[in-house]
Amino acid sequence: MRYYFKKPAALVNKQPVNVHKENGETIGIIMKSPAKISFFRDASLFSTEPREKQELAALTFEIAWREGDDAAVVFHDLENDKQLAFYEDETSRNFLHLFTTESEFPIEIIQKNTIDRITILFHGQESAFIIIQDQQVLLQLIDENTNVPDSFFFLSYFIVILSKIGL
């Protein structure tokens, strides 16, 4: 399955970024607030509830996550009440190498060099690619049988951006 959204020059508070299926159908929005970046399911597709009740996931940048010493970008799965903290692998030779220490969700996000696509690994297997083309961010899910919610993949580009800024 393929998805895409317009690459924002800057995320502005309460300015939505539409997420689309490859056929152009809008499936949700990504929106920044002062404390987080969130993915909202498109309320018009799924129910008549207000958007605030359709928030599926959020990202935060935490200075000392769970009393640790390291900063982390944290994915909050609001549907399943789980959190995944992503840390930088400082020993990696890749341009970018993020990982989570959760044994149930061993995820790595790797970019070999500045112009290469971003690869998301789940249990060591390629699960998705993020490809940045011109002004679009393309997301290709390879393995849809992961236990990872789709909202994670929709926010994964911003995990990369936040990690470059803060980790």
PDB file of C-alpha atoms in Angstrom:
ATOM      1  CA  MET A   1       0.000   0.000   0.000  1.00  0.00           C
ATOM      2  CA  ARG A   2       1.224   3.487  -0.813  1.00  0.00           C
ATOM      3  CA  TYR A   3       0.427   6.780   0.852  1.00  0.00           C
ATOM      4  CA  TYR A   4       1.634  10.323   0.389  1.00  0.00           C
ATOM      5  CA  PHE A   5       1.410  13.832   1.763  1.00  0.00           C
ATOM      6  CA  LYS A   6       2.765  17.212   0.765  1.00  0.00           C
ATOM      7  CA  LYS A   7       6.124  17.875   2.410  1.00  0.00           C
ATOM      8  CA  PRO A   8       5.550  20.894   4.629  1.00  0.00           C
ATOM      9  CA  ALA A   9       8.200  23.615   4.492  1.00  0.00           C
ATOM     10  CA  ALA A  10       7.489  24.009   8.203  1.00  0.00           C
ATOM     11  CA  LEU A  11       4.867  22.516  10.463  1.00  0.00           C
ATOM     12  CA  VAL A  12       2.722  25.344  11.742  1.00  0.00           C
ATOM     13  CA  ASN A  13       0.465  24.938  14.764  1.00  0.00           C
ATOM     14  CA  LYS A  14      -3.036  23.809  13.795  1.00  0.00           C
ATOM     15  CA  GLN A  15      -2.270  23.812  10.034  1.00  0.00           C
ATOM     16  CA  PRO A  16      -3.262  20.314   8.834  1.00  0.00           C
ATOM     17  CA  VAL A  17      -1.225  18.211   6.413  1.00  0.00           C
ATOM     18  CA  ASN A  18      -3.530  15.850   4.498  1.00  0.00           C
ATOM     19  CA  VAL A  19      -2.480  12.192   4.214  1.00  0.00           C
ATOM     20  CA  HIS A  20      -3.692  10.419   1.055  1.00  0.00           C
ATOM     21  CA  LYS A  21      -3.862   6.891  -0.297  1.00  0.00           C
ATOM     22  CA  GLU A  22      -2.165   6.475  -3.672  1.00  0.00           C
ATOM     23  CA  ASN A  23      -5.587   6.888  -5.354  1.00  0.00           C
ATOM     24  CA  GLY A  24      -5.869  10.404  -3.875  1.00  0.00           C
ATOM     25  CA  GLU A  25      -8.401   9.550  -1.167  1.00  0.00           C
ATOM     26  CA  THR A  26      -7.723  11.494   2.045  1.00  0.00           C
ATOM     27  CA  ILE A  27      -7.422   9.158   5.016  1.00  0.00           C
ATOM     28  CA  GLY A  28      -6.406  11.581   7.731  1.00  0.00           C
ATOM     29  CA  ILE A  29      -4.377  14.588   8.742  1.00  0.00           C
ATOM     30  CA  ILE A  30      -1.149  15.314  10.554  1.00  0.00           C
ATOM     31  CA  MET A  31      -1.255  18.383  12.757  1.00  0.00           C
ATOM     32  CA  LYS A  32       1.206  20.114  15.059  1.00  0.00           C
ATOM     33  CA  SER A  33       0.239  21.616  18.374  1.00  0.00           C
ATOM     34  CA  PRO A  34       2.615  23.326  20.805  1.00  0.00           C
ATOM     35  CA  ALA A  35       3.535  20.055  22.554  1.00  0.00           C
ATOM     36  CA  LYS A  36       3.178  17.329  19.916  1.00  0.00           C
ATOM     37  CA  ILE A  37       2.638  16.232  16.342  1.00  0.00           C
ATOM     38  CA  SER A  38      -0.529  14.148  15.913  1.00  0.00           C
ATOM     39  CA  PHE A  39      -2.204  11.924  13.351  1.00  0.00           C
ATOM     40  CA  PHE A  40      -5.985  12.211  13.166  1.00  0.00           C
ATOM     41  CA  ARG A  41      -8.166   9.776  11.298  1.00  0.00           C
ATOM     42  CA  ASP A  42     -10.375  11.587   8.814  1.00  0.00           C
ATOM     43  CA  ALA A  43     -13.497  11.982  10.921  1.00  0.00           C
ATOM     44  CA  SER A  44     -15.745  12.377   7.892  1.00  0.00           C
ATOM     45  CA  LEU A  45     -14.762   8.902   6.694  1.00  0.00           C
ATOM     46  CA  PHE A  46     -15.276   7.052   9.958  1.00  0.00           C
ATOM     47  CA  SER A  47     -17.812   8.860  12.132  1.00  0.00           C
ATOM     48  CA  THR A  48     -19.490  12.104  13.000  1.00  0.00           C
ATOM     49  CA  GLU A  49     -17.422  12.645  16.167  1.00  0.00           C
ATOM     50  CA  PRO A  50     -15.305  15.795  16.438  1.00  0.00           C
ATOM     51  CA  ARG A  51     -11.691  15.526  15.245  1.00  0.00           C
ATOM     52  CA  GLU A  52     -10.356  15.703  18.804  1.00  0.00           C
ATOM     53  CA  LYS A  53     -11.884  12.287  19.466  1.00  0.00           C
ATOM     54  CA  GLN A  54     -10.272  10.828  16.336  1.00  0.00           C
ATOM     55  CA  GLU A  55      -6.642  11.346  17.351  1.00  0.00           C
ATOM     56  CA  LEU A  56      -4.896   7.983  16.885  1.00  0.00           C
ATOM     57  CA  ALA A  57      -1.270   8.791  17.609  1.00  0.00           C
ATOM     58  CA  ALA A  58       1.142  11.533  18.607  1.00  0.00           C
ATOM     59  CA  LEU A  59       4.856  12.265  18.691  1.00  0.00           C
ATOM     60  CA  THR A  60       6.664  14.079  21.455  1.00  0.00           C
ATOM     61  CA  PHE A  61      10.297  14.922  22.089  1.00  0.00           C
ATOM     62  CA  GLU A  62      11.302  13.885  25.601  1.00  0.00           C
ATOM     63  CA  ILE A  63      14.493  15.037  27.314  1.00  0.00           C
ATOM     64  CA  ALA A  64      14.746  12.193  29.868  1.00  0.00           C
ATOM     65  CA  TRP A  65      12.235   9.521  28.860  1.00  0.00           C
ATOM     66  CA  ARG A  66      11.223   7.231  31.740  1.00  0.00           C
ATOM     67  CA  GLU A  67      13.943   8.631  33.970  1.00  0.00           C
ATOM     68  CA  GLY A  68      16.711   7.709  31.548  1.00  0.00           C
ATOM     69  CA  ASP A  69      19.589   9.967  30.651  1.00  0.00           C
ATOM     70  CA  ASP A  70      18.979  10.056  26.908  1.00  0.00           C
ATOM     71  CA  ALA A  71      16.620  12.196  24.898  1.00  0.00           C
ATOM     72  CA  ALA A  72      14.077  10.337  22.768  1.00  0.00           C
ATOM     73  CA  VAL A  73      11.411  10.901  20.159  1.00  0.00           C
ATOM     74  CA  VAL A  74       8.384   9.090  21.561  1.00  0.00           C
ATOM     75  CA  PHE A  75       5.541   7.651  19.483  1.00  0.00           C
ATOM     76  CA  HIS A  76       2.309   7.505  21.511  1.00  0.00           C
ATOM     77  CA  ASP A  77      -0.159   4.941  20.146  1.00  0.00           C
ATOM     78  CA  LEU A  78      -3.368   6.353  21.612  1.00  0.00           C
ATOM     79  CA  GLU A  79      -5.546   3.539  20.264  1.00  0.00           C
ATOM     80  CA  ASN A  80      -3.608   0.815  22.085  1.00  0.00           C
ATOM     81  CA  ASP A  81      -2.176   2.890  24.944  1.00  0.00           C
ATOM     82  CA  LYS A  82       1.468   2.118  24.080  1.00  0.00           C
ATOM     83  CA  GLN A  83       4.579   4.257  23.786  1.00  0.00           C
ATOM     84  CA  LEU A  84       7.694   3.609  21.704  1.00  0.00           C
ATOM     85  CA  ALA A  85      10.800   5.666  22.411  1.00  0.00           C
ATOM     86  CA  PHE A  86      13.285   6.093  19.565  1.00  0.00           C
ATOM     87  CA  TYR A  87      16.942   6.680  20.290  1.00  0.00           C
ATOM     88  CA  GLU A  88      19.874   7.424  18.020  1.00  0.00           C
ATOM     89  CA  ASP A  89      22.423   4.658  17.439  1.00  0.00           C
ATOM     90  CA  GLU A  90      25.593   6.700  17.788  1.00  0.00           C
ATOM     91  CA  THR A  91      27.806   3.745  16.761  1.00  0.00           C
ATOM     92  CA  SER A  92      26.126   3.268  13.377  1.00  0.00           C
ATOM     93  CA  ARG A  93      27.927   4.226  10.169  1.00  0.00           C
ATOM     94  CA  ASN A  94      24.630   5.241   8.579  1.00  0.00           C
ATOM     95  CA  PHE A  95      23.637   8.880   8.194  1.00  0.00           C
ATOM     96  CA  LEU A  96      20.603   8.134  10.392  1.00  0.00           C
ATOM     97  CA  HIS A  97      19.939   5.091  12.559  1.00  0.00           C
ATOM     98  CA  LEU A  98      17.135   5.182  15.112  1.00  0.00           C
ATOM     99  CA  PHE A  99      15.917   2.249  17.171  1.00  0.00           C
ATOM    100  CA  THR A 100      13.468   1.374  19.897  1.00  0.00           C
ATOM    101  CA  THR A 101      14.301  -0.828  22.849  1.00  0.00           C
ATOM    102  CA  GLU A 102      10.806  -2.315  23.149  1.00  0.00           C
ATOM    103  CA  SER A 103      11.143  -6.084  22.681  1.00  0.00           C
ATOM    104  CA  GLU A 104       7.557  -6.418  21.417  1.00  0.00           C
ATOM    105  CA  PHE A 105       8.159  -3.768  18.742  1.00  0.00           C
ATOM    106  CA  PRO A 106      11.798  -3.909  17.614  1.00  0.00           C
ATOM    107  CA  ILE A 107      11.790  -1.112  15.056  1.00  0.00           C
ATOM    108  CA  GLU A 108      14.731   0.535  13.338  1.00  0.00           C
ATOM    109  CA  ILE A 109      14.665   3.567  11.065  1.00  0.00           C
ATOM    110  CA  ILE A 110      17.720   3.784   8.806  1.00  0.00           C
ATOM    111  CA  GLN A 111      18.936   6.218   6.169  1.00  0.00           C
ATOM    112  CA  LYS A 112      22.310   5.223   4.724  1.00  0.00           C
ATOM    113  CA  ASN A 113      23.195   8.673   3.367  1.00  0.00           C
ATOM    114  CA  THR A 114      21.569  12.070   2.943  1.00  0.00           C
ATOM    115  CA  ILE A 115      20.002  11.302  -0.443  1.00  0.00           C
ATOM    116  CA  ASP A 116      18.939   7.704   0.169  1.00  0.00           C
ATOM    117  CA  ARG A 117      15.396   6.627   0.973  1.00  0.00           C
ATOM    118  CA  ILE A 118      14.554   5.946   4.611  1.00  0.00           C
ATOM    119  CA  THR A 119      13.969   2.297   5.477  1.00  0.00           C
ATOM    120  CA  ILE A 120      11.818   1.111   8.387  1.00  0.00           C
ATOM    121  CA  LEU A 121      12.667  -2.324   9.735  1.00  0.00           C
ATOM    122  CA  PHE A 122      10.370  -4.372  11.978  1.00  0.00           C
ATOM    123  CA  HIS A 123      11.991  -7.473  13.514  1.00  0.00           C
ATOM    124  CA  GLY A 124      14.948  -6.859  11.186  1.00  0.00           C
ATOM    125  CA  GLN A 125      12.791  -7.083   8.037  1.00  0.00           C
ATOM    126  CA  GLU A 126      12.065  -4.210   5.665  1.00  0.00           C
ATOM    127  CA  SER A 127       8.521  -3.076   6.422  1.00  0.00           C
ATOM    128  CA  ALA A 128       8.278   0.344   4.787  1.00  0.00           C
ATOM    129  CA  PHE A 129      10.144   2.982   2.828  1.00  0.00           C
ATOM    130  CA  ILE A 130       9.919   6.749   3.063  1.00  0.00           C
ATOM    131  CA  ILE A 131      10.844   8.440  -0.194  1.00  0.00           C
ATOM    132  CA  ILE A 132      11.118  12.208  -0.442  1.00  0.00           C
ATOM    133  CA  GLN A 133      10.421  13.437  -3.970  1.00  0.00           C
ATOM    134  CA  ASP A 134      10.274  17.132  -4.749  1.00  0.00           C
ATOM    135  CA  GLN A 135       7.563  18.434  -2.418  1.00  0.00           C
ATOM    136  CA  GLN A 136       5.976  15.085  -1.530  1.00  0.00           C
ATOM    137  CA  VAL A 137       6.685  12.457   1.082  1.00  0.00           C
ATOM    138  CA  LEU A 138       5.837   8.995  -0.244  1.00  0.00           C
ATOM    139  CA  LEU A 139       5.314   6.086   2.116  1.00  0.00           C
ATOM    140  CA  GLN A 140       5.346   2.549   0.792  1.00  0.00           C
ATOM    141  CA  LEU A 141       4.291  -0.202   3.185  1.00  0.00           C
ATOM    142  CA  ILE A 142       5.899  -3.498   2.211  1.00  0.00           C
ATOM    143  CA  ASP A 143       4.738  -5.708   5.040  1.00  0.00           C
ATOM    144  CA  GLU A 144       1.220  -4.924   6.213  1.00  0.00           C
ATOM    145  CA  ASN A 145       1.230  -7.842   8.644  1.00  0.00           C
ATOM    146  CA  THR A 146       3.137  -6.062  11.395  1.00  0.00           C
ATOM    147  CA  ASN A 147       1.615  -5.330  14.788  1.00  0.00           C
ATOM    148  CA  VAL A 148       2.566  -1.706  14.288  1.00  0.00           C
ATOM    149  CA  PRO A 149      -0.403   0.621  13.694  1.00  0.00           C
ATOM    150  CA  ASP A 150      -0.557   2.473  10.374  1.00  0.00           C
ATOM    151  CA  SER A 151      -0.496   5.764  12.295  1.00  0.00           C
ATOM    152  CA  PHE A 152       3.136   4.990  13.206  1.00  0.00           C
ATOM    153  CA  PHE A 153       4.099   4.862   9.543  1.00  0.00           C
ATOM    154  CA  PHE A 154       2.216   8.109   8.815  1.00  0.00           C
ATOM    155  CA  LEU A 155       4.214   9.882  11.546  1.00  0.00           C
ATOM    156  CA  SER A 156       7.567   8.170  10.850  1.00  0.00           C
ATOM    157  CA  TYR A 157       8.819  10.995   8.599  1.00  0.00           C
ATOM    158  CA  PHE A 158       8.387  13.370  11.544  1.00  0.00           C
ATOM    159  CA  ILE A 159      10.207  10.956  13.876  1.00  0.00           C
ATOM    160  CA  VAL A 160      13.159  11.399  11.522  1.00  0.00           C
ATOM    161  CA  ILE A 161      12.792  15.196  11.458  1.00  0.00           C
ATOM    162  CA  LEU A 162      12.520  15.478  15.254  1.00  0.00           C
ATOM    163  CA  SER A 163      15.519  13.192  15.753  1.00  0.00           C
ATOM    164  CA  LYS A 164      17.673  15.320  13.432  1.00  0.00           C
ATOM    165  CA  ILE A 165      16.713  18.425  15.383  1.00  0.00           C
ATOM    166  CA  GLY A 166      17.055  17.085  18.901  1.00  0.00           C
ATOM    167  CA  LEU A 167      18.919  13.805  19.313  1.00  0.00           C
TER     168      LEU A 167
END
